[in-house]
Short mmCIF file of C-alpha atoms and ligand atoms in Angstrom, two decimals:
data_model
loop_
_atom_site.label_atom_id
_atom_site.label_comp_id
_atom_site.label_asym_id
_atom_site.label_seq_id
_atom_site.Cartn_x
_atom_site.Cartn_y
_atom_site.Cartn_z
CA MET A 2 198.27 34.35 34.99
CA THR A 3 200.59 31.39 35.30
CA ASP A 4 203.46 31.69 37.67
CA PRO A 5 206.50 30.14 36.00
CA GLY A 6 208.01 29.36 39.38
CA LYS A 7 205.08 27.18 40.23
CA ASN A 8 205.33 25.19 37.03
CA SER A 9 208.47 23.53 38.22
CA GLN A 10 206.94 22.58 41.56
CA LYS A 11 206.39 18.87 41.70
CA VAL A 12 203.57 17.18 43.47
CA MET A 13 203.49 13.63 44.58
CA ILE A 14 200.08 12.17 45.06
CA ARG A 15 199.89 10.24 48.29
CA ILE A 16 198.04 6.94 48.43
CA GLY A 17 197.61 4.28 51.05
CA PHE A 18 198.17 4.67 54.76
CA ASP A 19 198.66 8.25 56.01
CA GLU A 20 200.79 8.36 59.12
CA GLY A 21 200.35 12.07 59.78
CA LEU A 22 196.56 12.10 59.54
CA THR A 23 196.29 8.89 61.54
CA ALA A 24 198.36 10.45 64.32
CA ARG A 25 196.15 13.51 64.20
CA ALA A 26 193.00 11.38 64.39
CA GLU A 27 194.52 9.59 67.37
CA ARG A 28 195.21 12.87 69.19
CA LEU A 29 191.74 14.24 68.49
CA LEU A 30 190.04 11.05 69.70
CA LYS A 31 192.13 10.99 72.88
CA ALA A 32 191.22 14.59 73.55
CA LEU A 33 187.58 13.49 73.45
CA ASP A 34 188.27 10.65 75.90
CA LEU A 35 187.90 7.97 73.26
CA SER A 36 191.22 6.22 73.88
CA GLU A 37 189.99 2.81 72.81
CA VAL A 38 189.07 4.01 69.33
CA ALA A 39 192.16 6.23 69.24
CA ALA A 40 194.28 3.09 69.50
CA LYS A 41 192.81 1.56 66.37
CA VAL A 42 191.94 4.48 64.10
CA THR A 43 193.52 4.54 60.62
CA VAL A 44 193.42 7.04 57.78
CA ASN A 45 194.03 5.85 54.21
CA TRP A 46 194.00 7.40 50.75
CA ASN A 47 191.98 5.00 48.64
CA LYS A 48 192.41 5.47 44.91
CA ARG A 49 189.34 3.37 44.22
CA LEU A 50 187.11 6.19 45.45
CA ARG A 51 185.77 7.94 42.38
CA THR A 52 183.28 10.67 43.21
CA THR A 53 183.26 10.14 46.96
CA ALA A 54 185.47 12.58 48.87
CA GLY A 55 185.76 10.29 51.84
CA ARG A 56 184.09 7.60 53.86
CA ALA A 57 184.25 6.10 57.30
CA TYR A 58 183.86 2.54 58.48
CA SER A 59 182.83 3.65 61.94
CA ASN A 60 182.83 0.25 63.59
CA LEU A 61 186.40 -0.34 62.38
CA ALA A 62 187.49 3.26 63.06
CA LYS A 63 188.72 3.29 59.49
CA ILE A 64 188.72 6.49 57.43
CA GLU A 65 189.28 6.60 53.69
CA LEU A 66 189.99 9.72 51.69
CA ASN A 67 189.96 10.27 47.93
CA PRO A 68 193.47 11.02 46.60
CA ARG A 69 191.86 13.34 44.06
CA LEU A 70 191.42 15.82 46.90
CA GLN A 71 195.17 16.35 46.58
CA LEU A 72 194.66 17.57 43.04
CA LEU A 73 192.41 20.44 44.02
CA PRO A 74 193.71 23.95 43.34
CA ASP A 75 196.15 25.27 45.94
CA GLU A 76 193.63 27.65 47.48
CA LYS A 77 191.14 24.86 48.18
CA ARG A 78 193.23 21.79 48.78
CA ASP A 79 194.21 21.96 52.44
CA HIS A 80 190.79 23.19 53.49
CA GLU A 81 188.95 20.43 51.61
CA ILE A 82 191.24 17.70 52.90
CA ASN A 83 190.89 18.95 56.45
CA GLN A 84 187.12 19.30 56.20
CA THR A 85 186.68 15.82 54.68
CA PHE A 86 188.98 14.27 57.27
CA LEU A 87 187.07 15.86 60.16
CA HIS A 88 183.70 15.02 58.60
CA GLU A 89 184.66 11.34 58.46
CA LEU A 90 186.25 11.41 61.89
CA ALA A 91 182.97 12.77 63.25
CA HIS A 92 181.28 9.57 62.03
CA VAL A 93 183.84 7.56 64.01
CA VAL A 94 183.30 9.73 67.11
CA ALA A 95 179.50 9.51 66.90
CA HIS A 96 179.65 5.73 66.61
CA ALA A 97 182.19 5.35 69.45
CA ARG A 98 179.94 7.36 71.75
CA ASN A 99 176.89 5.31 70.80
CA PRO A 100 178.22 1.82 70.20
CA LYS A 101 174.96 0.06 70.87
CA ARG A 102 172.51 2.45 69.35
CA ARG A 103 171.62 2.80 65.71
CA ILE A 104 172.12 6.45 64.90
CA GLN A 105 171.38 8.53 61.85
CA PRO A 106 174.53 8.97 59.74
CA HIS A 107 174.24 12.75 59.79
CA GLY A 108 171.98 13.09 62.82
CA ASP A 109 172.37 14.92 66.13
CA GLU A 110 175.18 12.68 67.42
CA TRP A 111 177.22 13.33 64.31
CA LYS A 112 176.50 17.07 64.43
CA GLN A 113 177.66 17.16 68.04
CA ALA A 114 180.84 15.32 67.06
CA CYS A 115 181.46 17.86 64.28
CA ALA A 116 181.10 20.69 66.78
CA ASP A 117 183.52 18.93 69.16
CA LEU A 118 186.03 18.53 66.34
CA GLY A 119 185.87 22.20 65.44
CA ILE A 120 183.65 22.08 62.37
CA PRO A 121 180.22 23.11 63.70
CA GLY A 122 177.60 23.48 61.01
CA GLU A 123 179.28 20.97 58.70
CA GLU A 124 176.65 19.93 56.19
CA ARG A 125 178.45 18.64 53.21
CA CYS A 126 177.57 15.47 51.51
CA HIS A 127 180.26 12.97 50.66
CA SER A 128 180.57 13.69 47.00
CA LEU A 129 183.73 15.22 45.72
CA ASN A 130 183.07 18.75 44.63
CA LEU A 131 185.59 19.70 41.98
CA GLY A 132 183.98 23.00 41.30
CA ARG A 133 180.35 23.39 40.31
CA THR A 134 179.33 20.39 38.30
CA THR A 135 177.49 22.54 35.81
CA ARG A 136 180.67 24.43 35.10
CA ARG A 137 182.35 23.53 31.93
CA LYS A 138 185.68 21.78 32.15
CA ASN A 139 188.33 23.58 30.14
CA PHE A 140 191.30 21.31 30.59
CA ALA A 141 191.97 17.63 30.45
CA TYR A 142 195.02 16.01 32.05
CA ILE A 143 196.00 12.67 30.65
CA CYS A 144 198.45 10.10 31.94
CA PRO A 145 200.81 9.15 29.11
CA ALA A 146 201.04 5.59 30.44
CA CYS A 147 197.57 4.44 31.51
CA GLU A 148 195.59 7.21 29.77
CA GLU A 149 193.54 8.03 32.82
CA VAL A 150 191.95 11.45 32.35
CA ILE A 151 191.24 14.16 34.90
CA TYR A 152 189.10 17.14 33.90
CA ARG A 153 189.57 20.57 35.37
CA VAL A 154 187.90 23.96 35.04
CA LYS A 155 191.14 25.80 35.69
CA ARG A 156 194.60 25.13 34.54
CA MET A 157 196.84 23.38 37.06
CA ASN A 158 199.98 25.34 37.73
CA ARG A 159 201.88 22.43 39.20
CA SER A 160 203.43 19.31 37.78
CA VAL A 161 201.14 16.47 38.64
CA ALA A 162 201.90 12.86 37.91
CA CYS A 163 199.49 9.94 37.68
CA TYR A 164 199.16 8.38 41.12
CA SER A 165 198.33 4.89 39.90
CA CYS A 166 201.38 4.70 37.68
CA CYS A 167 203.76 6.24 40.24
CA LYS A 168 202.46 3.69 42.72
CA ASN A 169 202.69 0.73 40.40
CA HIS A 170 205.95 1.54 38.70
CA ASN A 171 207.91 3.91 40.94
CA ASP A 172 207.23 2.93 44.57
CA GLY A 173 204.67 5.71 44.89
CA LYS A 174 207.27 8.42 44.25
CA TYR A 175 206.84 11.20 41.71
CA ASP A 176 208.14 10.25 38.27
CA ASN A 177 208.30 12.65 35.33
CA LYS A 178 207.52 9.73 33.05
CA PHE A 179 203.99 9.78 34.41
CA LYS A 180 203.55 13.52 34.38
CA LEU A 181 200.04 14.32 33.17
CA ILE A 182 199.78 15.87 29.73
CA GLU A 183 197.65 18.98 29.49
CA LYS A 184 195.06 19.40 26.78
CA ARG A 185 193.00 22.52 26.38
CA LEU A 186 189.43 21.60 25.54
CA VAL A 187 187.57 23.69 23.03
ZN1 ZN B 230 179.07 11.84 56.31
ZN1 ZN B 231 198.79 6.44 34.75
#
């Protein structure tokens, strides 16, 4: 069921500072009357994150997201990025509202912040869920340059290039040279 049109679609993996998400975080914090934090919040894609979807340095109002979220299948990607972003932002909100108190990371203050940010009932942990872990991976995607490997249950129907190599050798822009090579695993 591969759509040939989609095969030619190219995806650039974003890393580093994210202007759009930072602006969104700023707006959301202002809407909650947290202007001081809104002025310093930053959202970054950190390629060093391995199995963590995201994390927040609440006292610095710094949010980090795993660039691998961008490699999720089309039907999951936007939702997972949004959910992770809001989950981490809720940590920032909870801390900003309780600067002097030690609060539980996923306690009542955080749950309230999730509700205020439009994700009531958020319960996820921070680990990156690339499909059920017990599920067998059927495909491997290998970078021809650095040989980094990404395993997937389903076939990717987009052209995806290695983010480290595009960053290091092509100013972070998509380069066919670093297009991942598909291998079907038996
Ligand atoms: Zn959390
Ligand atoms: Zn590479």
